[in-house]
């Protein structure tokens, strides 16, 4: 009896977890059938493409669906236009035509890899569409304009129906997801600071794990303007809260570093530390009055101890309180900004909010070019095999190969994802044969057709809503309409279906092998590349040629951290070692920027100090910085205090890992 009861308790929970996927599946199927009906009514040649479009652009939220729809439409028009220009010009030269088409596809891939926002989907589709339309048209270029025009019409219908259904039928707001994730991130950030102050064991780079949450928030934030929500008043607030959370991660690392320094905090500093811990643990941790009182105590302690600091240890204690005060201020500001975002109201009138930087993406043109070049070789190889073998369905195979290179080119290891797609395509072929030769011949009207198609599409749609099975579901939803030849009339032809299936598996199989050899990026190689770019930027900062401000630098390095963290799971090196090196580069670069842009009195040998960063060993440089700090203690005025504070930061940054970087 107890087992039965417990089973009934767990079942509703499972259903609740799957409710979103089921609703998404039902809405996507309704949109697909509406698009199919409209395409049939208009008399389009291949209405199945309207169905495919619905499943490609449909996302689990309104904002994501609409933004993806817009980018697909723009990309489709651009790709179709390019194909209409390219194919007729080189119609009599199949090899040259293939080279030019492949060049366009890989150029679009390169642009998509550089963009790194959801807008990259427009570039993907510009290449994707050229591949699907262009290669099959090489053998019959005369009808390329009509094919392109019809394809754009079919896709536009699919986009319209998907947008209509997802917008007005049980809409899932992306703004709600953003707000929920933001609350979780703020809670996690407070927890990180509390753990640091409590002295819990953990690496100094631990706070950098916040980078993944910031990356996720940025991905959601991009779709908010398409959510029909009041996004304009809080657009700057979303940028500002990112700036503060990124800065908080660095401040937390600095606090961790100061607490590791040998020495006992004075009693009043220790009491303040404990009170801040209690404030962080309280439910009203964002309360302005409590935060202001703690910051006032920090200011009093800074003034008291800064005036009597005589040694580097004294300066480190003052630095700890400075960062503690900044952490309190950042958390308070984050709470206020979060409230403004939740209520869709303008943020509090701070100049920093209006000047917010927001997320900064790391872009690597050389790595993107390497990926694009690999795709060029792969696609062109497929074209040559097709042309010289005179394979009748080779154009279809090469078009699918181009789709694989553009869709999966952004992954470090594309092969496993293509394999999932192949598995889905296999089941798509099986289901298509069942429909084409057993079920569809019995269908006589549209409502019956909808009822017959419903089981397969509802299952595939529910799988598509779950990230682990998304690519497998795409194999089903993209294969089924094509192989079944869903048109105005039933035209089941086993030979055509078999040849298309052979072309599909030949292309995807070749994609797996070739992309495994030419497109796979080893995790350690990607990590080393990122760390080397950090070293390059440090050298440029030391020379004064890196023209970015501190906020831009922090946000850029947080994005690099977000790129690094998933790769560490596949790396053979110790994860913390790579993170510590990145943190070391971040802090060193930040310290150099602060010192360069501070109002330092003459005769402080700042340029010579920077030269030593490039040329001298770290131990000797640390001793020199310590000497300069103690020469300026006790600091009698605020500019000198700021200068000492920045030198302390540089001193701490240079105490990076022994295996660390050489500049």
XYZ file of C-alpha atoms in Angstrom:
663
model
C 0.000 0.000 0.000
C 2.803 2.394 0.885
C 4.475 1.692 -2.472
C 1.263 2.414 -4.338
C 0.761 5.627 -2.399
C 4.306 6.791 -3.011
C 3.928 5.997 -6.699
C 0.864 8.232 -6.880
C 2.787 11.010 -5.136
C 5.662 10.912 -7.616
C 3.506 10.740 -10.758
C 2.067 14.271 -10.578
C 5.583 15.668 -10.044
C 6.761 13.929 -13.200
C 3.805 15.258 -15.108
C 4.463 18.753 -13.841
C 8.073 18.543 -15.010
C 6.960 17.403 -18.451
C 4.079 19.869 -18.764
C 6.181 22.503 -20.484
C 7.457 20.009 -23.052
C 3.949 18.716 -23.746
C 2.519 22.218 -24.169
C 5.398 23.186 -26.437
C 4.865 20.061 -28.529
C 1.130 20.698 -28.906
C 1.652 24.356 -29.887
C 4.388 23.498 -32.383
C 2.218 20.822 -33.998
C -0.730 23.232 -34.231
C 1.524 25.859 -35.850
C 2.964 23.269 -38.258
C -0.453 22.089 -39.383
C -1.676 25.675 -39.789
C 1.390 26.468 -41.904
C 0.850 23.289 -43.936
C -2.810 24.182 -44.567
C -1.959 27.726 -45.676
C 0.825 26.513 -47.961
C -1.545 23.962 -49.532
C -4.245 26.596 -49.955
C -1.881 28.950 -51.740
C -0.668 26.106 -53.962
C 3.019 26.186 -53.065
C 5.169 23.518 -54.628
C 6.686 22.033 -51.460
C 4.497 22.917 -48.458
C 6.530 20.508 -46.328
C 9.120 23.266 -45.902
C 6.562 25.314 -43.996
C 6.284 22.432 -41.500
C 10.063 22.149 -41.215
C 10.372 25.891 -40.601
C 7.919 25.772 -37.717
C 9.977 23.144 -35.896
C 13.264 24.900 -36.608
C 12.197 28.312 -35.271
C 9.979 27.135 -32.411
C 11.467 27.653 -28.961
C 10.131 27.094 -25.460
C 9.529 30.840 -24.902
C 7.819 33.596 -26.888
C 10.830 35.891 -27.081
C 13.198 33.175 -28.273
C 10.712 31.954 -30.915
C 10.130 35.432 -32.332
C 13.796 36.423 -32.388
C 14.745 33.128 -34.037
C 11.943 33.635 -36.580
C 13.181 37.098 -37.477
C 16.779 35.941 -37.885
C 15.694 32.940 -39.973
C 13.688 35.163 -42.302
C 16.571 37.609 -42.747
C 19.066 34.798 -43.244
C 16.823 32.954 -45.688
C 16.312 36.041 -47.854
C 20.065 36.768 -47.840
C 20.974 33.167 -48.650
C 18.358 32.853 -51.376
C 19.464 36.159 -52.934
C 23.109 35.074 -52.945
C 22.186 31.756 -54.558
C 20.143 33.456 -57.281
C 23.189 35.576 -58.113
C 25.845 32.829 -57.923
C 24.257 29.833 -59.669
C 23.261 31.455 -63.022
C 26.674 33.144 -63.404
C 28.604 29.896 -63.007
C 25.946 27.539 -64.399
C 28.252 26.172 -67.114
C 31.147 25.591 -64.717
C 29.941 23.132 -62.037
C 33.268 22.987 -60.179
C 33.695 26.762 -60.061
C 30.036 27.129 -59.079
C 30.591 24.668 -56.246
C 33.695 26.589 -55.114
C 31.840 29.914 -55.035
C 28.792 28.453 -53.262
C 31.050 26.741 -50.727
C 32.920 30.012 -50.222
C 29.670 31.844 -49.477
C 28.544 29.135 -47.023
C 31.839 29.130 -45.133
C 31.989 32.943 -45.100
C 28.559 32.953 -43.427
C 29.811 30.319 -40.988
C 32.821 32.518 -40.151
C 30.560 35.508 -39.465
C 28.277 33.393 -37.265
C 31.245 32.202 -35.188
C 32.380 35.775 -34.666
C 28.946 37.103 -33.736
C 28.377 34.713 -30.756
C 24.910 36.129 -30.020
C 21.536 34.727 -31.128
C 21.883 37.067 -34.123
C 24.444 34.566 -35.426
C 21.467 32.442 -36.493
C 20.863 34.864 -39.369
C 24.360 34.153 -40.731
C 23.869 30.407 -40.214
C 20.651 30.539 -42.235
C 22.267 32.602 -44.982
C 24.721 29.732 -45.516
C 22.190 27.005 -44.722
C 19.722 28.291 -47.351
C 22.385 28.659 -50.034
C 23.377 25.044 -49.455
C 19.818 23.708 -49.626
C 18.831 25.696 -52.717
C 22.127 26.086 -54.542
C 23.681 22.627 -54.806
C 20.587 20.789 -56.129
C 20.186 23.639 -58.658
C 23.708 23.247 -60.104
C 22.460 20.548 -62.483
C 19.311 22.565 -63.350
C 20.094 26.288 -62.966
C 17.203 27.515 -65.107
C 14.602 27.334 -62.359
C 16.780 28.718 -59.520
C 14.837 31.989 -59.193
C 11.465 30.253 -58.862
C 12.875 27.704 -56.410
C 14.357 30.471 -54.257
C 11.150 32.528 -54.367
C 8.952 29.578 -53.427
C 11.336 28.526 -50.664
C 11.230 32.028 -49.127
C 7.424 32.001 -49.295
C 7.211 28.581 -47.622
C 9.581 29.618 -44.863
C 7.764 32.938 -44.346
C 4.478 31.068 -43.852
C 6.107 28.744 -41.335
C 7.602 31.704 -39.460
C 4.254 33.539 -39.399
C 2.351 30.529 -38.042
C 4.984 29.682 -35.427
C 5.071 33.285 -34.216
C 1.275 33.506 -34.114
C 0.719 30.332 -32.116
C 3.589 30.770 -29.667
C 2.667 34.413 -29.083
C -1.056 34.042 -28.401
C -1.606 30.442 -27.267
C -0.421 29.859 -23.677
C 2.645 32.110 -24.166
C 5.712 31.233 -22.086
C 7.428 34.511 -21.202
C 11.209 34.611 -21.398
C 11.161 37.600 -19.040
C 9.852 35.328 -16.276
C 12.715 32.904 -16.881
C 15.192 35.802 -16.788
C 13.825 37.101 -13.488
C 13.893 33.648 -11.896
C 17.464 32.995 -13.029
C 18.523 36.453 -11.864
C 17.146 35.796 -8.377
C 19.008 32.483 -8.241
C 22.223 34.162 -9.384
C 21.969 36.910 -6.765
C 21.328 34.333 -4.064
C 24.336 32.325 -5.236
C 26.508 35.457 -5.312
C 25.573 36.314 -1.709
C 26.327 32.738 -0.747
C 29.755 32.913 -2.393
C 30.676 36.072 -0.495
C 29.404 34.577 2.769
C 31.468 31.413 2.213
C 34.556 33.520 1.503
C 34.136 35.545 4.702
C 33.491 32.380 6.691
C 36.835 31.028 5.519
C 35.352 27.891 3.991
C 37.896 25.825 2.067
C 37.870 26.440 -1.622
C 40.007 27.719 -4.436
C 40.625 31.415 -4.899
C 39.117 31.094 -8.366
C 35.854 29.665 -6.999
C 33.856 32.918 -7.448
C 34.666 32.820 -11.179
C 32.074 30.053 -11.587
C 29.544 32.899 -11.555
C 30.591 33.452 -15.182
C 28.373 30.605 -16.412
C 25.308 32.151 -14.784
C 26.146 35.519 -16.354
C 26.495 33.878 -19.768
C 23.110 32.176 -19.366
C 21.488 35.447 -18.292
C 22.930 37.188 -21.333
C 21.521 34.512 -23.615
C 18.064 35.019 -22.135
C 18.387 38.803 -22.040
C 18.863 38.961 -25.801
C 15.336 37.602 -26.333
C 13.565 39.846 -23.798
C 12.881 42.687 -26.294
C 10.972 40.163 -28.439
C 8.853 39.055 -25.480
C 6.304 41.887 -25.767
C 7.369 42.842 -22.277
C 8.275 46.291 -21.009
C 11.956 45.824 -21.716
C 12.938 49.374 -22.707
C 12.871 50.868 -19.170
C 15.136 48.134 -17.810
C 17.477 47.572 -20.745
C 20.234 49.573 -19.081
C 19.412 47.984 -15.727
C 20.124 44.540 -17.183
C 23.498 45.789 -18.435
C 24.241 47.487 -15.115
C 23.463 44.422 -13.025
C 25.760 42.357 -15.213
C 28.564 44.892 -14.664
C 28.088 44.734 -10.903
C 27.852 40.942 -10.718
C 31.006 40.575 -12.817
C 32.782 43.074 -10.579
C 31.470 41.263 -7.495
C 33.093 38.023 -8.667
C 36.464 39.808 -8.819
C 35.944 41.535 -5.470
C 35.121 38.156 -3.935
C 38.390 36.738 -5.303
C 40.277 39.673 -3.780
C 38.615 39.093 -0.404
C 39.576 35.425 -0.561
C 43.165 36.392 -1.316
C 43.365 38.866 1.581
C 41.988 36.336 4.064
C 44.664 33.838 3.022
C 47.375 36.329 3.999
C 49.079 35.335 7.263
C 48.110 37.566 10.169
C 45.208 38.122 12.525
C 42.641 40.812 11.826
C 42.204 43.414 14.580
C 39.214 42.893 16.817
C 37.084 45.647 15.257
C 37.764 44.338 11.736
C 36.890 40.824 12.850
C 33.664 42.087 14.421
C 32.763 43.855 11.175
C 33.483 40.697 9.211
C 31.127 38.697 11.429
C 28.391 41.337 11.179
C 28.627 41.285 7.379
C 28.286 37.497 7.488
C 25.147 37.872 9.593
C 23.788 40.479 7.155
C 24.391 38.157 4.214
C 22.563 35.334 5.970
C 19.535 37.509 6.775
C 16.438 37.370 4.582
C 16.569 41.130 4.006
C 20.218 41.106 2.934
C 19.479 43.778 0.380
C 18.050 46.239 2.872
C 19.538 49.688 2.258
C 19.614 50.772 5.892
C 21.612 47.762 7.086
C 23.962 47.950 4.119
C 24.539 51.662 4.631
C 25.363 51.135 8.307
C 27.916 48.440 7.428
C 29.496 50.615 4.752
C 29.790 53.504 7.201
C 31.627 51.232 9.630
C 33.948 50.197 6.776
C 34.685 53.830 5.966
C 35.525 54.625 9.596
C 37.865 51.635 9.846
C 39.569 52.531 6.560
C 40.192 56.087 7.740
C 41.463 54.893 11.118
C 43.875 52.227 9.892
C 45.005 53.878 6.642
C 46.390 56.838 8.571
C 48.579 54.569 10.736
C 49.538 51.866 8.249
C 53.302 51.400 8.213
C 53.867 47.975 6.667
C 52.602 45.905 3.771
C 50.571 43.794 6.235
C 48.826 46.913 7.501
C 48.068 47.954 3.933
C 46.634 44.484 3.203
C 44.232 44.821 6.146
C 43.055 48.209 4.881
C 42.681 46.706 1.412
C 40.521 43.928 2.855
C 38.112 46.461 4.388
C 38.007 48.432 1.118
C 36.947 45.350 -0.782
C 34.493 44.385 1.932
C 32.861 47.801 1.616
C 32.730 47.447 -2.168
C 31.163 43.982 -1.890
C 28.407 45.372 0.349
C 27.764 48.251 -2.063
C 27.650 45.937 -5.089
C 25.206 43.544 -3.434
C 22.958 46.434 -2.394
C 23.000 47.877 -5.919
C 22.266 44.458 -7.414
C 19.209 44.100 -5.198
C 17.923 47.523 -6.239
C 18.556 46.826 -9.910
C 16.892 43.439 -9.596
C 13.807 45.071 -8.122
C 13.673 47.534 -11.019
C 13.952 44.679 -13.530
C 11.284 42.580 -11.807
C 8.813 45.497 -11.801
C 9.816 46.757 -15.272
C 10.577 50.219 -13.936
C 13.531 52.496 -14.630
C 16.445 51.888 -12.305
C 17.507 54.349 -9.685
C 19.002 57.462 -11.210
C 22.687 56.691 -11.165
C 25.024 57.802 -13.912
C 26.708 54.395 -13.837
C 23.449 52.770 -14.821
C 23.089 54.913 -17.933
C 26.720 54.238 -18.826
C 26.549 50.484 -18.213
C 28.774 48.320 -20.400
C 26.953 44.994 -20.254
C 28.170 41.666 -21.572
C 31.390 41.698 -23.621
C 31.970 38.763 -25.986
C 35.353 37.216 -26.634
C 35.887 36.913 -30.385
C 38.708 34.998 -32.027
C 38.868 35.591 -35.805
C 41.709 33.105 -36.336
C 39.906 30.216 -34.628
C 36.726 31.067 -36.542
C 38.736 31.143 -39.778
C 40.218 27.713 -39.006
C 36.732 26.270 -38.521
C 35.451 27.932 -41.697
C 38.442 26.650 -43.697
C 37.805 23.120 -42.461
C 34.158 23.402 -43.516
C 35.258 24.686 -46.940
C 37.475 21.651 -47.510
C 34.762 19.237 -46.321
C 31.963 20.677 -48.468
C 34.142 21.090 -51.544
C 35.355 17.485 -51.186
C 31.746 16.348 -51.199
C 31.079 18.459 -54.300
C 33.997 16.906 -56.170
C 32.870 13.386 -55.304
C 29.365 14.243 -56.516
C 30.500 15.891 -59.785
C 33.043 13.274 -60.828
C 30.831 10.329 -59.863
C 27.799 11.843 -61.621
C 25.617 10.706 -58.710
C 22.059 11.730 -59.478
C 21.200 12.527 -55.854
C 24.633 13.972 -55.078
C 23.284 17.518 -55.011
C 20.916 16.548 -52.211
C 23.748 14.873 -50.298
C 26.068 17.880 -50.624
C 23.285 20.256 -49.557
C 22.799 18.201 -46.379
C 26.570 18.183 -45.850
C 26.576 21.985 -46.026
C 23.761 22.117 -43.483
C 25.740 19.909 -41.090
C 28.837 22.106 -41.386
C 26.890 25.295 -40.685
C 24.648 23.938 -37.936
C 27.300 22.023 -36.012
C 30.388 24.093 -36.839
C 30.184 26.078 -33.599
C 30.790 22.992 -31.415
C 34.286 21.975 -30.311
C 33.309 18.336 -30.889
C 30.541 18.292 -33.518
C 30.589 14.534 -34.189
C 28.545 13.420 -31.102
C 25.812 15.934 -31.947
C 25.667 14.795 -35.577
C 25.428 11.194 -34.380
C 22.361 12.158 -32.338
C 20.919 13.751 -35.467
C 21.638 10.557 -37.453
C 19.831 8.454 -34.845
C 16.839 10.772 -35.068
C 17.006 10.653 -38.875
C 16.998 6.834 -38.798
C 13.788 6.841 -36.795
C 12.488 9.584 -39.071
C 13.079 7.355 -42.097
C 11.377 4.374 -40.432
C 8.349 6.467 -39.459
C 8.263 8.080 -42.911
C 8.169 4.707 -44.679
C 5.379 3.585 -42.373
C 3.384 6.716 -43.129
C 4.124 6.813 -46.880
C 3.200 3.250 -47.701
C 0.803 2.175 -44.972
C -1.097 5.142 -43.535
C -1.112 8.071 -45.983
C -2.671 6.069 -48.877
C -5.769 5.641 -46.653
C -6.113 9.384 -45.925
C -8.734 11.266 -47.896
C -9.087 14.702 -46.236
C -7.055 17.205 -44.202
C -8.547 16.616 -40.693
C -7.787 12.899 -40.983
C -4.254 13.717 -42.151
C -3.729 15.922 -39.069
C -4.956 13.114 -36.813
C -2.650 10.604 -38.505
C 0.423 12.862 -38.252
C -0.261 13.876 -34.643
C 1.332 10.908 -32.783
C 4.714 11.187 -34.532
C 4.943 14.962 -34.362
C 3.729 15.252 -30.779
C 6.344 12.726 -29.681
C 9.106 14.461 -31.654
C 8.035 17.872 -30.368
C 8.189 16.764 -26.750
C 11.696 15.375 -27.358
C 12.762 18.619 -29.047
C 11.828 20.607 -25.922
C 14.364 18.624 -23.856
C 18.027 19.641 -24.449
C 19.491 16.093 -24.287
C 17.240 14.918 -27.139
C 16.906 18.119 -29.197
C 19.130 17.028 -32.087
C 17.579 13.569 -32.224
C 14.129 15.154 -32.424
C 15.326 17.447 -35.234
C 16.299 14.346 -37.194
C 12.673 13.228 -36.995
C 10.941 16.565 -37.624
C 13.164 17.471 -40.588
C 13.144 14.036 -42.219
C 9.465 13.161 -41.914
C 7.944 15.916 -44.137
C 10.540 15.462 -46.888
C 10.449 11.677 -47.193
C 6.665 11.560 -46.906
C 6.508 14.185 -49.691
C 3.686 16.006 -47.960
C 2.137 17.934 -50.832
C -1.242 18.587 -52.361
C -1.564 14.973 -53.497
C -0.230 11.638 -52.330
C 2.771 10.662 -54.419
C 4.440 7.838 -52.567
C 7.468 6.617 -54.535
C 9.672 4.099 -52.773
C 12.620 4.662 -55.126
C 12.625 8.424 -54.491
C 12.316 7.930 -50.733
C 15.103 5.329 -50.710
C 17.458 7.517 -52.755
C 16.792 10.526 -50.523
C 17.428 8.420 -47.415
C 20.690 7.116 -48.902
C 21.765 10.679 -49.686
C 20.871 11.746 -46.147
C 22.887 9.026 -44.414
C 25.796 9.304 -46.856
C 26.045 13.052 -46.176
C 25.690 12.831 -42.407
C 28.072 9.859 -42.213
C 30.672 11.745 -44.234
C 30.092 14.776 -41.991
C 30.792 12.722 -38.856
C 34.079 11.334 -40.227
C 35.351 14.525 -41.854
C 34.350 16.868 -39.027
C 35.915 14.498 -36.494
C 39.185 14.823 -38.397
C 39.095 18.498 -39.349
C 36.609 20.337 -37.089
C 37.248 18.813 -33.684
C 38.988 21.177 -31.279
C 40.760 19.486 -28.388
C 39.820 20.948 -25.013
C 43.439 21.492 -23.970
C 44.213 23.272 -27.232
C 41.222 25.594 -26.789
C 42.192 26.302 -23.174
C 45.792 27.040 -24.145
C 44.586 29.366 -26.896
C 42.427 31.326 -24.446
C 45.232 31.620 -21.898
C 47.688 32.729 -24.592
C 45.292 35.464 -25.673
C 45.119 36.595 -22.056
C 48.923 36.768 -21.983
C 48.892 38.821 -25.187
C 46.411 41.282 -23.703
C 48.520 41.637 -20.543
C 51.570 42.506 -22.639
C 49.516 45.068 -24.546
C 48.198 46.522 -21.287
C 51.721 46.840 -19.873
C 52.823 48.629 -23.052
C 49.774 50.886 -22.888
C 48.377 49.708 -26.243
C 45.279 47.924 -24.884
C 42.554 50.554 -25.302
C 39.801 49.242 -23.039
C 38.499 50.375 -19.668
C 38.369 48.316 -16.479
C 34.707 47.307 -16.856
C 35.270 46.122 -20.426
C 38.294 44.096 -19.310
C 36.437 42.421 -16.428
C 33.419 41.589 -18.589
C 35.628 40.233 -21.379
C 37.516 38.016 -18.944
C 34.269 36.751 -17.439
C 33.157 35.682 -20.908
C 36.495 33.940 -21.416
C 35.934 32.197 -18.091
C 32.495 31.044 -19.268
C 34.149 29.611 -22.399
C 36.851 27.949 -20.320
C 34.721 26.256 -17.660
C 32.857 23.694 -19.862
C 36.124 22.734 -21.576
C 37.789 21.951 -18.263
C 35.526 18.896 -17.952
C 37.175 17.445 -21.076
C 40.679 18.624 -20.225
C 43.539 16.472 -19.020
C 44.958 19.282 -16.910
C 43.845 20.170 -13.399
C 40.786 22.449 -13.655
C 41.815 24.771 -10.844
C 45.231 25.293 -12.401
C 43.752 26.759 -15.586
C 41.243 28.865 -13.661
C 43.948 30.228 -11.384
C 46.019 31.221 -14.393
C 43.054 33.022 -15.926
C 42.292 34.752 -12.616
C 45.936 35.750 -12.345
C 45.787 37.330 -15.821
C 42.518 39.083 -15.010
C 43.811 40.616 -11.769
C 47.186 41.548 -13.233
C 45.624 43.270 -16.215
C 43.184 45.108 -13.974
C 45.957 46.272 -11.649
C 48.043 47.584 -14.541
C 45.042 49.507 -15.902
C 44.277 51.023 -12.504
C 47.864 52.165 -11.960
C 48.189 53.573 -15.475
C 45.028 55.607 -15.089
C 45.527 56.722 -11.497
C 46.798 60.150 -10.610
C 50.285 59.060 -9.514
C 52.824 61.658 -8.408
C 56.060 61.930 -10.415
C 59.095 60.004 -9.402
C 57.240 56.800 -8.558
C 58.967 54.861 -11.327
C 55.718 53.497 -12.677
C 57.082 52.945 -16.189
C 60.102 51.156 -14.760
C 57.746 49.006 -12.701
C 55.828 48.024 -15.801
C 59.085 47.181 -17.537
C 59.930 44.875 -14.648
C 56.587 43.068 -15.151
C 57.807 42.108 -18.608
C 61.437 41.503 -17.822
C 62.097 40.646 -14.186
C 61.274 37.603 -12.141
C 58.183 37.769 -9.981
C 59.930 37.523 -6.612
C 62.206 40.494 -7.271
C 59.297 42.509 -8.628
C 57.246 41.714 -5.520
C 60.044 42.943 -3.292
C 60.323 46.151 -5.311
C 56.566 46.796 -5.036
C 56.687 46.150 -1.297
C 59.491 48.682 -0.980
C 57.534 51.330 -2.917
C 54.424 50.681 -0.797
C 56.281 51.087 2.484
C 58.016 54.218 1.175
C 54.594 55.832 0.806
C 53.298 54.777 4.236
C 51.684 56.242 6.188
C 49.614 57.748 3.376
C 48.836 61.341 4.279
C 46.398 62.188 1.508
C 43.756 60.426 -0.581
C 45.745 60.270 -3.885
C 48.609 58.564 -2.063
C 46.202 56.161 -0.381
C 44.705 55.266 -3.760
C 48.178 54.748 -5.197
C 49.139 52.443 -2.320
C 45.835 50.598 -2.706
C 46.540 49.943 -6.407
C 50.084 48.804 -5.650
C 48.739 46.385 -3.056
C 46.421 44.987 -5.746
C 49.369 44.549 -8.099
C 51.412 42.915 -5.346
C 48.619 40.431 -4.639
C 48.020 39.760 -8.343
C 51.686 38.900 -8.856
C 51.437 36.269 -6.147
C 49.733 34.093 -8.726
C 50.335 30.390 -9.207
C 53.944 29.292 -9.366
C 53.156 27.545 -12.600
C 51.659 30.749 -13.854
C 52.343 33.098 -16.672
C 55.518 34.668 -17.906
C 55.237 38.066 -19.459
